[in-house]
Amino acid sequence: MCGIFGYIGKDDPLKTCILGLEQLEYRGYDSTGIAGLVDGQIAVCKEVGKLSKLKEKLTLERLEIAIGHTRWATHGKVTPVNAHPHQDFQDSIALVHNGIIENYDALKDEMQKQGVRFQTETDTEVLTNLISKFYEGDLVAAVQKALSHVKGHFAFALLHKAHPGEIVVAARECPLSIGVDDERTESIISSDPNAFLGKKLNILFLRGDEIAKVERGKVSVFDKNLNPIAKKTERLDAGSGAPSKEGFEHFMLKEIHEQPSTIQKAYLGRFEDGLVQFESLSHDFRSASQVCFIGCGTSAHAGAIGALFLEDLAGIPSHYEIASEARYRLLPQNTLVVAISQSGETADTISAVREMKSRGFKVLGICNVKNSTLTRETDGCIFLKAGTEVSVCSTKAFTSQITVLYLFALYFSGKGNIDELKKIPAQIEKVLEQEPRIQHIAKKYSRYDNFFFMGRRYMFPTCMEAALKLKEISYVNANGYAAGELKHGPIALIDSNFPVIAFCANHQTEEKIVSNLQEVKARGAPILALAPEHLKGISKIADDVIWLPETTDPLSPFASTVAGQLFAYFVAKERGCDIDQPRNLAKSVTVE
Ligand code: M6R
């Protein structure tokens, strides 16, 4: 997965490409590269690491057209040679690619036998050479012939030194958008329409092996048989520019602090006269007899909490599935599928949505990013309104997701109120006020390399989410367990070097978790408890306690989550990790 960008037009292609890549870096930052044409020749510059590295070492000065890439490595190590753009063996083509060519090995073998020499370990170089092999003067025709031999999912953009005024692009399953201005002075290609640099453009999206020839202010689209097709264009709201840290040291910390306000934005205006109303829903989803939530990572954890809400508040049988597994499961008829994704671009989630829709299920999206793929492919979408989340480690999106899910359960039940929910922003402020103390505690625990996080009922997915935060940004081993499950095996790992972080805010199960804590204490584990104020006795068992405001069980994930986020943040800080862009990750994972 990766981000691809391209520019032909009145502005400086090189500078525009760099600006575009800045917006796409969330899709990967293992390496970055730009290629363009200068006086009929291809010029390329690529660097391992983030875009800032490329900018420091930029060897390009002027380009007539440009394509750019930000990489999250799939095939081949993170090395300069494996960085995109890739060139064919004749140095005529430069190509940037998002996705995976599944049969690249067989294609490579065949071409090697025909004398093609390869320089990299990537599937992209194979695609580039395949197009080169079929090239006989018509670039679009060469791409079309190559596509018929390629298995997998992809979006790519390429330029050819004999075609100075065009970029050819194609897409199968991976997102690719092309924007043209009203005056027809420029064309932009991007993996994400939100990376159109705030320009007002007429935008089209490529799908299903469509190929486009992109020229200055002009786009010609063809289907896989090379028949020209007229694509509908859309006018999207121009994005509001690059977000800032607003004085915080990291985006993650800023986003943690935004939560009292982002949670409010998620419920304000959506509960009127005792009823929940989602402004963007034209379809009524309430005839479903059960609900299946799908998502990945943090969004899957939100789905797990959503399933509890639906059962407890609306009496609707519900469960969650990790999106990459969901597509293989059988679902009863009349199940509503709710796909949760901050970015709306996660490939595992999008593939599951497509599969569920092809089987006839209604799919509702819950998403933060407008105009994303998820929002276009579902039967309706509820937006989080959390604003751009920059840090790879998701924080405010999660608490907005569970706010929307809480409302969603009330929408299903047709009754209830949001009085307790309205108290949550103030309760989160109380947790944020404890930041210096949490930092102090985190410092103490930052020397350990293994952790168990445990909780019951609402605290089970909450502790899984907190463990994910810690491992993602601190690179320590942290596993979230249902507290009752520890004694069925994992407890064998416990010793005085293996802390347990206990999430105790679920009243219904508090006696049981206290017993579980005694069990791990008896085996020497250092214990940090996150506990509601009434649970005073916990301080006799735990070594450290973070005290949380009292609330109902369904709403208990909020304060506990924020405390867990701060704990992970300060452990990572103490360990000197790259908090906003942890190694090996990307904000949006666009390959399966
Ligand atoms: O954009 P999505 O919500 O679909 O992303 C899903 C996961 O990749 C994401 O939540 C990931 O687990 C986060 N980096 C966790 O902080």
Tab-separated table of N, CA, C and O in Angstrom, residues 285-360:
chain	number	residue	atom	x	y	z
A	285	PHE	N	-32.133	1.666	8.765
A	285	PHE	CA	-31.456	0.374	8.892
A	285	PHE	C	-32.061	-0.493	9.994
A	285	PHE	O	-31.555	-1.566	10.277
A	286	ARG	N	-33.135	-0.016	10.626
A	286	ARG	CA	-33.579	-0.674	11.866
A	286	ARG	C	-34.403	-1.943	11.671
A	286	ARG	O	-34.828	-2.555	12.639
A	287	SER	N	-34.628	-2.344	10.410
A	287	SER	CA	-35.405	-3.584	10.251
A	287	SER	C	-34.510	-4.821	10.445
A	287	SER	O	-35.016	-5.950	10.475
A	288	ALA	N	-33.203	-4.624	10.592
A	288	ALA	CA	-32.295	-5.767	10.779
A	288	ALA	C	-32.606	-6.485	12.083
A	288	ALA	O	-32.979	-5.857	13.074
A	289	SER	N	-32.422	-7.819	12.078
A	289	SER	CA	-32.665	-8.544	13.332
A	289	SER	C	-31.377	-8.808	14.092
A	289	SER	O	-31.405	-9.208	15.244
A	290	GLN	N	-30.225	-8.631	13.454
A	290	GLN	CA	-28.949	-8.649	14.184
A	290	GLN	C	-27.946	-7.767	13.461
A	290	GLN	O	-28.145	-7.411	12.305
A	291	VAL	N	-26.878	-7.453	14.171
A	291	VAL	CA	-25.887	-6.530	13.618
A	291	VAL	C	-24.506	-7.162	13.742
A	291	VAL	O	-24.165	-7.749	14.771
A	292	CYS	N	-23.733	-7.031	12.666
A	292	CYS	CA	-22.331	-7.470	12.706
A	292	CYS	C	-21.447	-6.257	12.432
A	292	CYS	O	-21.571	-5.619	11.389
A	293	PHE	N	-20.589	-5.933	13.391
A	293	PHE	CA	-19.663	-4.809	13.226
A	293	PHE	C	-18.356	-5.336	12.662
A	293	PHE	O	-17.848	-6.362	13.139
A	294	ILE	N	-17.809	-4.629	11.678
A	294	ILE	CA	-16.495	-5.032	11.170
A	294	ILE	C	-15.554	-3.832	11.158
A	294	ILE	O	-15.977	-2.684	11.049
A	295	GLY	N	-14.279	-4.111	11.279
A	295	GLY	CA	-13.267	-3.059	11.260
A	295	GLY	C	-11.919	-3.691	11.550
A	295	GLY	O	-11.822	-4.899	11.774
A	296	CYS	N	-10.886	-2.872	11.544
A	296	CYS	CA	-9.534	-3.375	11.839
A	296	CYS	C	-8.934	-2.561	12.972
A	296	CYS	O	-9.233	-1.377	13.112
A	297	GLY	N	-8.062	-3.188	13.724
A	297	GLY	CA	-7.310	-2.475	14.765
A	297	GLY	C	-8.253	-1.747	15.709
A	297	GLY	O	-9.217	-2.318	16.254
A	298	THR	N	-7.984	-0.489	15.887
A	298	THR	CA	-8.790	0.326	16.794
A	298	THR	C	-10.262	0.334	16.395
A	298	THR	O	-11.156	0.281	17.255
A	299	SER	N	-10.515	0.371	15.100
A	299	SER	CA	-11.915	0.393	14.647
A	299	SER	C	-12.618	-0.921	14.972
A	299	SER	O	-13.834	-0.938	15.222
A	300	ALA	N	-11.862	-2.025	14.978
A	300	ALA	CA	-12.461	-3.310	15.379
A	300	ALA	C	-12.805	-3.263	16.867
A	300	ALA	O	-13.857	-3.762	17.292
A	301	HIS	N	-11.923	-2.651	17.664
A	301	HIS	CA	-12.210	-2.548	19.104
A	301	HIS	C	-13.462	-1.701	19.345
A	301	HIS	O	-14.271	-2.007	20.223
A	302	ALA	N	-13.606	-0.644	18.538
A	302	ALA	CA	-14.828	0.164	18.658
A	302	ALA	C	-16.042	-0.707	18.330
A	302	ALA	O	-17.082	-0.654	19.002
A	303	GLY	N	-15.890	-1.551	17.305
A	303	GLY	CA	-16.989	-2.446	16.917
A	303	GLY	C	-17.351	-3.407	18.041
A	303	GLY	O	-18.530	-3.723	18.254
A	304	ALA	N	-16.326	-3.872	18.768
A	304	ALA	CA	-16.586	-4.801	19.885
A	304	ALA	C	-17.421	-4.094	20.957
A	304	ALA	O	-18.346	-4.693	21.539
A	305	ILE	N	-17.115	-2.829	21.196
A	305	ILE	CA	-17.908	-2.077	22.179
A	305	ILE	C	-19.301	-1.790	21.604
A	305	ILE	O	-20.315	-1.897	22.310
A	306	GLY	N	-19.349	-1.495	20.305
A	306	GLY	CA	-20.640	-1.247	19.641
A	306	GLY	C	-21.572	-2.443	19.788
A	306	GLY	O	-22.780	-2.286	20.008
A	307	ALA	N	-21.019	-3.647	19.673
A	307	ALA	CA	-21.849	-4.859	19.790
A	307	ALA	C	-22.443	-4.958	21.194
A	307	ALA	O	-23.618	-5.324	21.373
A	308	LEU	N	-21.643	-4.600	22.212
A	308	LEU	CA	-22.174	-4.621	23.589
A	308	LEU	C	-23.280	-3.573	23.744
A	308	LEU	O	-24.318	-3.824	24.363
A	309	PHE	N	-23.066	-2.378	23.170
A	309	PHE	CA	-24.102	-1.332	23.242
A	309	PHE	C	-25.419	-1.839	22.647
A	309	PHE	O	-26.493	-1.662	23.223
A	310	LEU	N	-25.310	-2.431	21.445
A	310	LEU	CA	-26.532	-2.870	20.749
A	310	LEU	C	-27.298	-3.890	21.577
A	310	LEU	O	-28.524	-3.848	21.666
A	311	GLU	N	-26.550	-4.792	22.202
A	311	GLU	CA	-27.223	-5.829	22.992
A	311	GLU	C	-27.804	-5.227	24.274
A	311	GLU	O	-28.954	-5.478	24.627
A	312	ASP	N	-27.002	-4.399	24.958
A	312	ASP	CA	-27.428	-3.902	26.271
A	312	ASP	C	-28.480	-2.793	26.169
A	312	ASP	O	-29.368	-2.694	27.011
A	313	LEU	N	-28.340	-1.927	25.173
A	313	LEU	CA	-29.252	-0.775	25.110
A	313	LEU	C	-30.440	-1.014	24.194
A	313	LEU	O	-31.474	-0.369	24.326
A	314	ALA	N	-30.276	-1.921	23.205
A	314	ALA	CA	-31.377	-2.108	22.250
A	314	ALA	C	-31.855	-3.556	22.182
A	314	ALA	O	-32.837	-3.844	21.490
A	315	GLY	N	-31.171	-4.459	22.879
A	315	GLY	CA	-31.604	-5.862	22.879
A	315	GLY	C	-31.468	-6.532	21.522
A	315	GLY	O	-32.181	-7.486	21.205
A	316	ILE	N	-30.544	-6.042	20.679
A	316	ILE	CA	-30.353	-6.634	19.348
A	316	ILE	C	-29.099	-7.512	19.392
A	316	ILE	O	-28.009	-7.012	19.693
A	317	PRO	N	-29.218	-8.812	19.082
A	317	PRO	CA	-28.019	-9.670	19.097
A	317	PRO	C	-26.972	-9.114	18.130
A	317	PRO	O	-27.291	-8.778	16.988
A	318	SER	N	-25.756	-8.990	18.615
A	318	SER	CA	-24.718	-8.336	17.812
A	318	SER	C	-23.374	-8.957	18.111
A	318	SER	O	-23.140	-9.466	19.202
A	319	HIS	N	-22.477	-8.874	17.148
A	319	HIS	CA	-21.099	-9.289	17.402
A	319	HIS	C	-20.183	-8.496	16.494
A	319	HIS	O	-20.641	-7.756	15.623
A	320	TYR	N	-18.898	-8.642	16.724
A	320	TYR	CA	-17.961	-7.975	15.821
A	320	TYR	C	-17.018	-9.005	15.233
A	320	TYR	O	-16.787	-10.056	15.821
A	321	GLU	N	-16.512	-8.664	14.055
A	321	GLU	CA	-15.539	-9.533	13.389
A	321	GLU	C	-14.406	-8.638	12.899
A	321	GLU	O	-14.652	-7.532	12.399
A	322	ILE	N	-13.188	-9.128	13.025
A	322	ILE	CA	-12.060	-8.450	12.393
A	322	ILE	C	-12.328	-8.457	10.878
A	322	ILE	O	-12.643	-9.517	10.319
A	323	ALA	N	-12.199	-7.323	10.220
A	323	ALA	CA	-12.635	-7.225	8.816
A	323	ALA	C	-11.947	-8.238	7.910
A	323	ALA	O	-12.565	-8.801	7.006
A	324	SER	N	-10.668	-8.505	8.173
A	324	SER	CA	-9.946	-9.418	7.266
A	324	SER	C	-10.435	-10.859	7.401
A	324	SER	O	-10.169	-11.692	6.540
A	325	GLU	N	-11.149	-11.160	8.472
A	325	GLU	CA	-11.714	-12.501	8.667
A	325	GLU	C	-13.205	-12.527	8.319
A	325	GLU	O	-13.751	-13.574	7.957
A	326	ALA	N	-13.841	-11.377	8.417
A	326	ALA	CA	-15.306	-11.316	8.298
A	326	ALA	C	-15.800	-11.860	6.964
A	326	ALA	O	-16.837	-12.520	6.889
A	327	ARG	N	-15.031	-11.593	5.910
A	327	ARG	CA	-15.506	-11.970	4.586
A	327	ARG	C	-15.661	-13.481	4.420
A	327	ARG	O	-16.323	-13.951	3.508
A	328	TYR	N	-15.009	-14.265	5.273
A	328	TYR	CA	-15.104	-15.726	5.149
A	328	TYR	C	-16.200	-16.314	6.038
A	328	TYR	O	-16.383	-17.526	6.078
A	329	ARG	N	-16.889	-15.472	6.808
A	329	ARG	CA	-17.877	-15.974	7.765
A	329	ARG	C	-19.279	-15.988	7.155
A	329	ARG	O	-19.591	-15.178	6.278
A	330	LEU	N	-20.100	-16.891	7.687
A	330	LEU	CA	-21.509	-16.900	7.292
A	330	LEU	C	-22.274	-15.974	8.216
A	330	LEU	O	-22.032	-15.958	9.420
A	331	LEU	N	-23.185	-15.225	7.649
A	331	LEU	CA	-24.015	-14.349	8.490
A	331	LEU	C	-25.472	-14.715	8.272
A	331	LEU	O	-25.872	-14.999	7.136
A	332	PRO	N	-26.285	-14.693	9.350
A	332	PRO	CA	-27.712	-14.938	9.143
A	332	PRO	C	-28.311	-13.853	8.244
A	332	PRO	O	-27.827	-12.718	8.247
A	333	GLN	N	-29.339	-14.257	7.506
A	333	GLN	CA	-30.046	-13.264	6.679
A	333	GLN	C	-30.567	-12.158	7.581
A	333	GLN	O	-30.774	-12.359	8.766
A	334	ASN	N	-30.791	-11.010	7.002
A	334	ASN	CA	-31.308	-9.863	7.749
A	334	ASN	C	-30.323	-9.352	8.805
A	334	ASN	O	-30.713	-8.787	9.814
A	335	THR	N	-29.031	-9.613	8.558
A	335	THR	CA	-27.998	-9.003	9.408
A	335	THR	C	-27.613	-7.665	8.784
A	335	THR	O	-27.407	-7.583	7.573
A	336	LEU	N	-27.521	-6.663	9.610
A	336	LEU	CA	-26.966	-5.388	9.142
A	336	LEU	C	-25.462	-5.417	9.408
A	336	LEU	O	-25.031	-5.723	10.523
A	337	VAL	N	-24.680	-5.111	8.394
A	337	VAL	CA	-23.226	-5.028	8.579
A	337	VAL	C	-22.875	-3.557	8.800
A	337	VAL	O	-23.285	-2.682	8.033
A	338	VAL	N	-22.147	-3.296	9.876
A	338	VAL	CA	-21.699	-1.920	10.145
A	338	VAL	C	-20.180	-1.903	10.023
A	338	VAL	O	-19.477	-2.552	10.803
A	339	ALA	N	-19.690	-1.206	9.014
A	339	ALA	CA	-18.242	-1.158	8.751
A	339	ALA	C	-17.681	0.123	9.351
A	339	ALA	O	-18.121	1.219	9.003
A	340	ILE	N	-16.701	-0.046	10.241
A	340	ILE	CA	-16.149	1.107	10.947
A	340	ILE	C	-14.725	1.353	10.449
A	340	ILE	O	-13.897	0.433	10.435
A	341	SER	N	-14.451	2.582	10.063
A	341	SER	CA	-13.084	2.907	9.642
A	341	SER	C	-12.865	4.406	9.787
A	341	SER	O	-13.647	5.197	9.255
A	342	GLN	N	-11.803	4.776	10.480
A	342	GLN	CA	-11.472	6.189	10.581
A	342	GLN	C	-11.224	6.743	9.189
A	342	GLN	O	-11.814	7.724	8.783
A	343	SER	N	-10.322	6.089	8.459
A	343	SER	CA	-9.872	6.617	7.166
A	343	SER	C	-10.855	6.347	6.043
A	343	SER	O	-10.896	7.080	5.057
A	344	GLY	N	-11.585	5.246	6.144
A	344	GLY	CA	-12.459	4.845	5.037
A	344	GLY	C	-11.673	4.253	3.875
A	344	GLY	O	-12.202	4.061	2.792
A	345	GLU	N	-10.391	3.964	4.093
A	345	GLU	CA	-9.556	3.444	3.005
A	345	GLU	C	-8.935	2.095	3.332
A	345	GLU	O	-8.190	1.560	2.515
A	346	THR	N	-9.180	1.562	4.514
A	346	THR	CA	-8.529	0.318	4.928
A	346	THR	C	-8.949	-0.831	4.013
A	346	THR	O	-10.144	-1.159	3.923
A	347	ALA	N	-7.958	-1.439	3.339
A	347	ALA	CA	-8.273	-2.423	2.294
A	347	ALA	C	-9.049	-3.613	2.850
A	347	ALA	O	-9.988	-4.099	2.210
A	348	ASP	N	-8.670	-4.098	4.041
A	348	ASP	CA	-9.370	-5.251	4.602
A	348	ASP	C	-10.853	-4.930	4.822
A	348	ASP	O	-11.728	-5.767	4.590
A	349	THR	N	-11.117	-3.730	5.283
A	349	THR	CA	-12.505	-3.341	5.555
A	349	THR	C	-13.269	-3.156	4.247
A	349	THR	O	-14.401	-3.626	4.099
A	350	ILE	N	-12.625	-2.487	3.282
A	350	ILE	CA	-13.301	-2.251	1.996
A	350	ILE	C	-13.599	-3.589	1.309
A	350	ILE	O	-14.697	-3.779	0.769
A	351	SER	N	-12.651	-4.518	1.346
A	351	SER	CA	-12.884	-5.822	0.698
A	351	SER	C	-14.040	-6.549	1.368
A	351	SER	O	-14.876	-7.163	0.693
A	352	ALA	N	-14.088	-6.491	2.707
A	352	ALA	CA	-15.191	-7.156	3.414
A	352	ALA	C	-16.525	-6.503	3.052
A	352	ALA	O	-17.530	-7.195	2.850
A	353	VAL	N	-16.520	-5.179	2.932
A	353	VAL	CA	-17.766	-4.475	2.563
A	353	VAL	C	-18.229	-4.950	1.186
A	353	VAL	O	-19.408	-5.257	0.969
A	354	ARG	N	-17.278	-5.031	0.258
A	354	ARG	CA	-17.655	-5.448	-1.106
A	354	ARG	C	-18.217	-6.873	-1.096
A	354	ARG	O	-19.208	-7.175	-1.760
A	355	GLU	N	-17.576	-7.728	-0.307
A	355	GLU	CA	-18.032	-9.116	-0.225
A	355	GLU	C	-19.450	-9.173	0.367
A	355	GLU	O	-20.330	-9.846	-0.158
A	356	MET	N	-19.652	-8.451	1.470
A	356	MET	CA	-20.969	-8.479	2.136
A	356	MET	C	-22.056	-7.912	1.211
A	356	MET	O	-23.164	-8.424	1.152
A	357	LYS	N	-21.705	-6.851	0.500
A	357	LYS	CA	-22.702	-6.262	-0.401
A	357	LYS	C	-23.022	-7.229	-1.539
A	357	LYS	O	-24.173	-7.361	-1.943
A	358	SER	N	-21.985	-7.921	-2.023
A	358	SER	CA	-22.240	-8.859	-3.129
A	358	SER	C	-23.134	-10.009	-2.657
A	358	SER	O	-23.814	-10.636	-3.446
A	359	ARG	N	-23.144	-10.268	-1.337
A	359	ARG	CA	-24.023	-11.324	-0.813
A	359	ARG	C	-25.399	-10.784	-0.437
A	359	ARG	O	-26.217	-11.471	0.154
A	360	GLY	N	-25.613	-9.514	-0.684
A	360	GLY	CA	-26.953	-8.944	-0.489
A	360	GLY	C	-27.178	-8.289	0.864
A	360	GLY	O	-28.302	-7.874	1.172
